Amino acid sequence: MDVKERIRRLAYIYLALFFVPLLGVSRYAFFECDEYANHRDNHYNMTAPALRGSILDCHFRPMAYMHRSARVYPLGEAAAPLLGYYSRIYGEAGLESALNKKLLGNPIPRDPWAAYKIWKKGGRKGDDIVLTVDSDLQKKAFEALGGYKGAAAVMSVRDGSLLALASAPSYNPEEKLLEENWEEISRDEEAARLLNRSIQGLYPPGSTFKVLIMSGCLEDGFVSANESFNCEGKDLVVNFVLNCSAVHGKVSLKEALGYSCNVAFGRMGLRMQMEGIRKWMRAFRMDDPLKDVPGAAQAVLPTVDTSSAPAETAIGQGDTLVSPLHMARIAAVIANKGLDVEPHLLREQLSGSDAVWRYEPEKAQRVISKKNAALVAEAMEFTVREGTGMAAYIPGVRVAGKTGSAENPHGKVHAWFIGYAPAEDPKVAVSVILENAGGGGKFAAPVAREIMKAALELPEFKSGKK
Amino acid sequence: MRSTAASGAVLMGIVTVILAYGGWALSFIVPSGRDVWLPLEYAGLIAFSAWIAWGALALCYRNGNHNILPLTMFIITVAWLETYRLGFSTEDFSQGPRQAVFIAAGLALFLAVVVCLRDYRILEDYKYIFLILALLIQISVMLFGMRINGATLWVDIGGHSFQPFEFTRILLVFFLASYLRQFRGWLRMDLISENWRLPHRAFIMLGLGMAAAEILLVVQRDLGMALLLFGIFVSLFYAVTNRKDILALAFGLSSVGAYFCWRIYPHVQERVSNWLDPFVAFDGSGYQICQAIFSLANAGLDGTGLGLGGAAYIPAVVNDFTFVAIAEEFGIMGAGALLAGMILLFAECFGISLRVKDEFGSILAAGLVYMLAWQSLINLLGVTKVLPMTGVALPFVSAGGTSMLSCFAVLALLWRIDISDTPLKKTKRIRRADGASGTERALEAENGR
Ligand SMILES: [Zn+2]
């Protein structure tokens, strides 16, 4: 009977149509998963309890983790500019933003085999990221900034791992407080609380730049170790007046660095010329995009080529802009006897308990010879022992360093200090800037001292010493 | 393939295990301060009533299809677990228990209809009454109903709101099946012939009835139900008459109608634009479908796991989007299992229509299954954004008493049609009486017209 035949045919069509919703599900769960699973408005990424990965410090202590569908930051303000925030309303910032895809976990890939492997592993749980940062040191570095606007970068000399990246002023990243205080946090451009000054803040380097100039001059033979300069307190280079803090008289190269003699370094800069300065900035890898430090800014190399520019640039003024991390890296090169190790912030990515990615150290690059590095190191040690950086002295520890007071259009000079300790067996390199605080020797050096002291107390350095 | 009590028992066993395991799993995600064992108790209620209903049928009607109820219970169980769990997120803690009671009531109704409705063939005699009743119900909804989301679909009776179309759709299937069977000869004739008056009358009556129902639904802004009715009409009309020209006319007219609806009604335009790109109106009318897409994107192969998805962010999730919530938490595999359950269930139901010897029974059964299947498809295709969202409940899955009871009533009717037609000792007494009246009717139909 043909009625039944037609009923049967329609039945097949109806039943076949039930496969279409499965295609509809697969379209979003599989083919377009990438787009929607990591969409910023996707509720799952914001609320699914315990599914966003954690950010851990170098001892696997959590710095950011999910607890009862809220993001918890045990360090609070101390690490907020570094870690960023994670908000249902305002999205992510800092490492939370840079590492977002890894923390969210893998969307289901289109390759069925890869999809099957993810399924076997337990689905879309986000990966954990292990940083090189030490929570305790991060906290102490932030406290050491002591209410100033500024930043500190602490780097392990041996392997380039960043132990702390502190920045102030900060904010409380807990979601509720963030949303309550959002206006204050985001709108205040003067405070720029969301900026991680230690890697994103760009400042004139001031006299800390002299470490680079001295290294470059020695390498290129523009200055010899036993050369001395005559300082009369000031010097006129074309139309630019080089001012010294005092009349230094006859100074050796070591003393020129130790007392931060602008006249001596202005002359050295003129010998190098701008091309030489830029060459050495590149040699110290200041134009490195720093792929393992997410969000890090590149230094701004000087572009002005007037005849007085080399003198101005050599004493860290002019249009050069660097971040505290760049300066810590220079200190680390000297500490490493001329070898540059790449600074990095990410150590591994854990999926469950398996490391799916691990930082692979690149071979250290020689920047300056061992001999010249030793000369600069000696001068830096002299700076702390007898020169401008005496406030960085730690009893019983040989500290090497260089102060800086960077003139800027915003008011008082920025206080700078870069250095490393202990000088005989360098373990930690540090760089501190306090915006508009005043002289580097007076303001930044004591902060750097506190940070180095705390760093040398870390178990890995303490046990290494014994 | 004939189902047996044994295959049904195995399926019932599987459903019982899923219920027990699911109820136990729910106890882990019960919010603190709430009774941990409550889900398991209600799972027990569902399992108990399902076994009673299935067991009674298996004992009394040995020749019935004993797979239909377990397959239905499989769909219901998965949906109930998800509905219960979504209540935790929306803080509607009575949602799961309430739905369990509806399921138990539905099973009771199923049993009652199977036992009490001895002869479904009497339905054929009341076709015009059904049509008028259906139109009256829809008109009264328009006059006394509550407006929700710009559509007048709900009636409030004693504090309980229910959707009358859940019942009018069944009445309309009764009407269609009876009418098409009675006038099938004339409907198959050419429109223009020497005997043109008779087919003319049959077409006018059918056309007026369906057009009136469609227009009422469109005026009430119930697009989903209009689409459902259109699908049932087209399917049944084609199956009975094989008139492709009339179908083309119906499609043509409804396309023109749909175009004018789209031009006239802002809410239709809104649905279409939300279908094309919901993210344009993320903060407005597109929010629901956007959240559904996110839920689906989170599904993966095996889902997030019960209680770990975010489907509660979909507004009115347990009314229309339960399937999405199931897909999110049980993954592509879970959604596939549910769809497989539906395919098997509707295949068994279509089997009834194909097996039944009585022509009215066959057409009526086909109409009822087209209705359930097409309604399921409208919902499923809408929530997965294959079609625009029209807000139709998913049979046996969406939360709500009206839908659950009416779907069980339909299922019972199908079951009754199945057993009424198979002469076996157990039902012989009833069969004889029915059979006689059936033959009478058939003779009457042959001679009288
Ligand atoms: Zn001087």
Short mmCIF file of N, CA, C and O in Angstrom, two decimals, chain B residues 386-437:
data_model
loop_
_atom_site.label_atom_id
_atom_site.label_comp_id
_atom_site.label_asym_id
_atom_site.label_seq_id
_atom_site.Cartn_x
_atom_site.Cartn_y
_atom_site.Cartn_z
N VAL B 386 21.19 25.63 13.63
CA VAL B 386 21.04 25.23 12.23
C VAL B 386 19.84 25.98 11.65
O VAL B 386 19.85 26.40 10.49
N LEU B 387 18.79 26.15 12.47
CA LEU B 387 17.62 26.95 12.11
C LEU B 387 17.52 28.09 13.11
O LEU B 387 18.14 28.04 14.17
N PRO B 388 16.70 29.11 12.80
CA PRO B 388 16.48 30.13 13.83
C PRO B 388 15.78 29.52 15.04
O PRO B 388 15.02 28.56 14.93
N MET B 389 16.06 30.10 16.18
CA MET B 389 15.49 29.62 17.43
C MET B 389 14.00 30.01 17.48
O MET B 389 13.66 31.14 17.21
N THR B 390 13.14 29.02 17.77
CA THR B 390 11.72 29.35 17.81
C THR B 390 11.06 29.06 19.14
O THR B 390 9.89 29.32 19.33
N GLY B 391 11.80 28.51 20.08
CA GLY B 391 11.24 28.36 21.42
C GLY B 391 10.21 27.26 21.54
O GLY B 391 9.12 27.46 22.08
N VAL B 392 10.51 26.08 21.01
CA VAL B 392 9.63 24.93 21.13
C VAL B 392 10.27 23.98 22.15
O VAL B 392 11.48 23.78 22.16
N ALA B 393 9.43 23.41 23.01
CA ALA B 393 9.96 22.49 24.01
C ALA B 393 10.43 21.20 23.34
O ALA B 393 9.90 20.80 22.29
N LEU B 394 11.44 20.57 23.93
CA LEU B 394 11.94 19.30 23.41
C LEU B 394 11.19 18.18 24.15
O LEU B 394 11.28 18.08 25.36
N PRO B 395 10.43 17.34 23.40
CA PRO B 395 9.62 16.31 24.06
C PRO B 395 10.46 15.44 25.01
O PRO B 395 11.56 15.02 24.65
N PHE B 396 9.95 15.21 26.17
CA PHE B 396 10.53 14.37 27.21
C PHE B 396 11.80 14.97 27.84
O PHE B 396 12.34 14.43 28.78
N VAL B 397 12.30 16.07 27.28
CA VAL B 397 13.57 16.62 27.78
C VAL B 397 13.34 17.95 28.50
O VAL B 397 13.80 18.14 29.62
N SER B 398 12.61 18.86 27.86
CA SER B 398 12.40 20.17 28.47
C SER B 398 11.65 20.02 29.79
O SER B 398 10.78 19.16 29.92
N ALA B 399 11.99 20.88 30.73
CA ALA B 399 11.31 20.83 32.01
C ALA B 399 9.90 21.37 31.86
O ALA B 399 9.66 22.25 31.05
N GLY B 400 8.99 20.83 32.62
CA GLY B 400 7.62 21.34 32.58
C GLY B 400 6.61 20.21 32.56
O GLY B 400 6.82 19.20 31.90
N GLY B 401 5.53 20.40 33.30
CA GLY B 401 4.54 19.33 33.44
C GLY B 401 3.68 19.14 32.20
O GLY B 401 3.43 18.02 31.78
N THR B 402 3.26 20.25 31.58
CA THR B 402 2.37 20.13 30.43
C THR B 402 3.01 19.30 29.34
O THR B 402 2.40 18.38 28.78
N SER B 403 4.25 19.65 29.04
CA SER B 403 4.95 18.98 27.96
C SER B 403 5.11 17.49 28.28
O SER B 403 4.83 16.63 27.45
N MET B 404 5.53 17.21 29.52
CA MET B 404 5.77 15.82 29.91
C MET B 404 4.48 15.00 29.82
O MET B 404 4.45 13.92 29.23
N LEU B 405 3.38 15.54 30.38
CA LEU B 405 2.11 14.80 30.39
C LEU B 405 1.59 14.60 28.98
O LEU B 405 1.17 13.50 28.61
N SER B 406 1.65 15.65 28.16
CA SER B 406 1.09 15.51 26.82
C SER B 406 1.92 14.54 25.99
O SER B 406 1.37 13.76 25.20
N CYS B 407 3.23 14.55 26.18
CA CYS B 407 4.06 13.63 25.41
C CYS B 407 3.80 12.17 25.84
O CYS B 407 3.77 11.27 25.00
N PHE B 408 3.61 11.97 27.13
CA PHE B 408 3.27 10.62 27.59
C PHE B 408 1.91 10.19 27.05
O PHE B 408 1.70 9.02 26.73
N ALA B 409 0.98 11.15 26.96
CA ALA B 409 -0.35 10.82 26.42
C ALA B 409 -0.21 10.37 24.97
O ALA B 409 -0.83 9.38 24.55
N VAL B 410 0.62 11.08 24.21
CA VAL B 410 0.84 10.70 22.81
C VAL B 410 1.46 9.31 22.73
O VAL B 410 1.05 8.45 21.92
N LEU B 411 2.43 9.07 23.58
CA LEU B 411 3.12 7.79 23.58
C LEU B 411 2.13 6.66 23.91
O LEU B 411 2.16 5.58 23.30
N ALA B 412 1.25 6.94 24.88
CA ALA B 412 0.26 5.93 25.28
C ALA B 412 -0.68 5.62 24.12
O ALA B 412 -1.03 4.47 23.87
N LEU B 413 -1.05 6.66 23.39
CA LEU B 413 -1.93 6.48 22.24
C LEU B 413 -1.26 5.58 21.20
O LEU B 413 -1.88 4.67 20.64
N LEU B 414 0.02 5.85 20.94
CA LEU B 414 0.77 5.03 19.99
C LEU B 414 0.79 3.57 20.45
O LEU B 414 0.60 2.64 19.68
N TRP B 415 1.04 3.44 21.73
CA TRP B 415 1.11 2.09 22.30
C TRP B 415 -0.22 1.37 22.15
O TRP B 415 -0.31 0.20 21.79
N ARG B 416 -1.31 2.14 22.36
CA ARG B 416 -2.65 1.57 22.27
C ARG B 416 -2.95 1.16 20.83
O ARG B 416 -3.51 0.10 20.57
N ILE B 417 -2.57 2.01 19.89
CA ILE B 417 -2.79 1.68 18.48
C ILE B 417 -2.07 0.37 18.16
O ILE B 417 -2.61 -0.50 17.47
N ASP B 418 -0.88 0.24 18.69
CA ASP B 418 -0.08 -0.96 18.42
C ASP B 418 -0.77 -2.22 18.92
O ASP B 418 -0.96 -3.17 18.18
N ILE B 419 -1.20 -2.21 20.20
CA ILE B 419 -1.75 -3.46 20.74
C ILE B 419 -3.18 -3.70 20.26
O ILE B 419 -3.63 -4.82 20.24
N SER B 420 -3.90 -2.66 19.86
CA SER B 420 -5.27 -2.86 19.41
C SER B 420 -5.30 -3.67 18.13
O SER B 420 -6.29 -4.27 17.78
N ASP B 421 -4.21 -3.65 17.42
CA ASP B 421 -4.21 -4.23 16.10
C ASP B 421 -3.68 -5.65 16.03
O ASP B 421 -3.78 -6.30 15.02
N THR B 422 -3.10 -6.12 17.13
CA THR B 422 -2.49 -7.44 17.07
C THR B 422 -3.36 -8.45 17.81
O THR B 422 -3.49 -8.37 19.03
N PRO B 423 -3.97 -9.35 17.10
CA PRO B 423 -4.84 -10.32 17.75
C PRO B 423 -4.03 -11.38 18.47
O PRO B 423 -3.40 -12.22 17.86
N LEU B 424 -4.04 -11.32 19.78
CA LEU B 424 -3.36 -12.32 20.59
C LEU B 424 -4.26 -12.68 21.74
O LEU B 424 -5.14 -11.92 22.13
N LYS B 425 -4.01 -13.85 22.29
CA LYS B 425 -4.94 -14.39 23.28
C LYS B 425 -5.24 -13.42 24.42
O LYS B 425 -6.37 -13.22 24.81
N LYS B 426 -4.19 -12.83 24.91
CA LYS B 426 -4.34 -11.97 26.08
C LYS B 426 -5.38 -10.89 25.88
O LYS B 426 -6.11 -10.53 26.78
N THR B 427 -5.42 -10.35 24.67
CA THR B 427 -6.30 -9.21 24.44
C THR B 427 -7.49 -9.60 23.57
O THR B 427 -8.14 -8.76 22.99
N LYS B 428 -7.75 -10.86 23.55
CA LYS B 428 -8.74 -11.35 22.60
C LYS B 428 -10.13 -10.75 22.86
O LYS B 428 -10.81 -10.33 21.94
N ARG B 429 -10.51 -10.69 24.13
CA ARG B 429 -11.83 -10.23 24.48
C ARG B 429 -12.05 -8.80 23.98
O ARG B 429 -13.04 -8.49 23.33
N ILE B 430 -11.06 -8.01 24.27
CA ILE B 430 -11.16 -6.63 23.83
C ILE B 430 -11.13 -6.54 22.31
O ILE B 430 -11.91 -5.85 21.69
N ARG B 431 -10.25 -7.33 21.75
CA ARG B 431 -10.05 -7.31 20.31
C ARG B 431 -11.35 -7.60 19.57
O ARG B 431 -11.64 -6.96 18.57
N ARG B 432 -12.08 -8.60 20.07
CA ARG B 432 -13.30 -8.97 19.36
C ARG B 432 -14.25 -7.79 19.24
O ARG B 432 -14.71 -7.45 18.17
N ALA B 433 -14.51 -7.16 20.37
CA ALA B 433 -15.41 -6.01 20.37
C ALA B 433 -14.88 -4.92 19.43
O ALA B 433 -15.59 -4.44 18.56
N ASP B 434 -13.62 -4.64 19.59
CA ASP B 434 -13.01 -3.58 18.78
C ASP B 434 -13.04 -3.95 17.31
O ASP B 434 -13.38 -3.15 16.45
N GLY B 435 -12.63 -5.18 17.08
CA GLY B 435 -12.52 -5.63 15.70
C GLY B 435 -13.84 -5.47 14.98
O GLY B 435 -13.90 -4.97 13.85
N ALA B 436 -14.93 -5.85 15.65
CA ALA B 436 -16.23 -5.77 15.02
C ALA B 436 -16.53 -4.33 14.64
O ALA B 436 -16.88 -4.03 13.51
N SER B 437 -16.33 -3.47 15.61
CA SER B 437 -16.68 -2.09 15.33
C SER B 437 -15.78 -1.53 14.23
O SER B 437 -16.23 -0.76 13.40
#
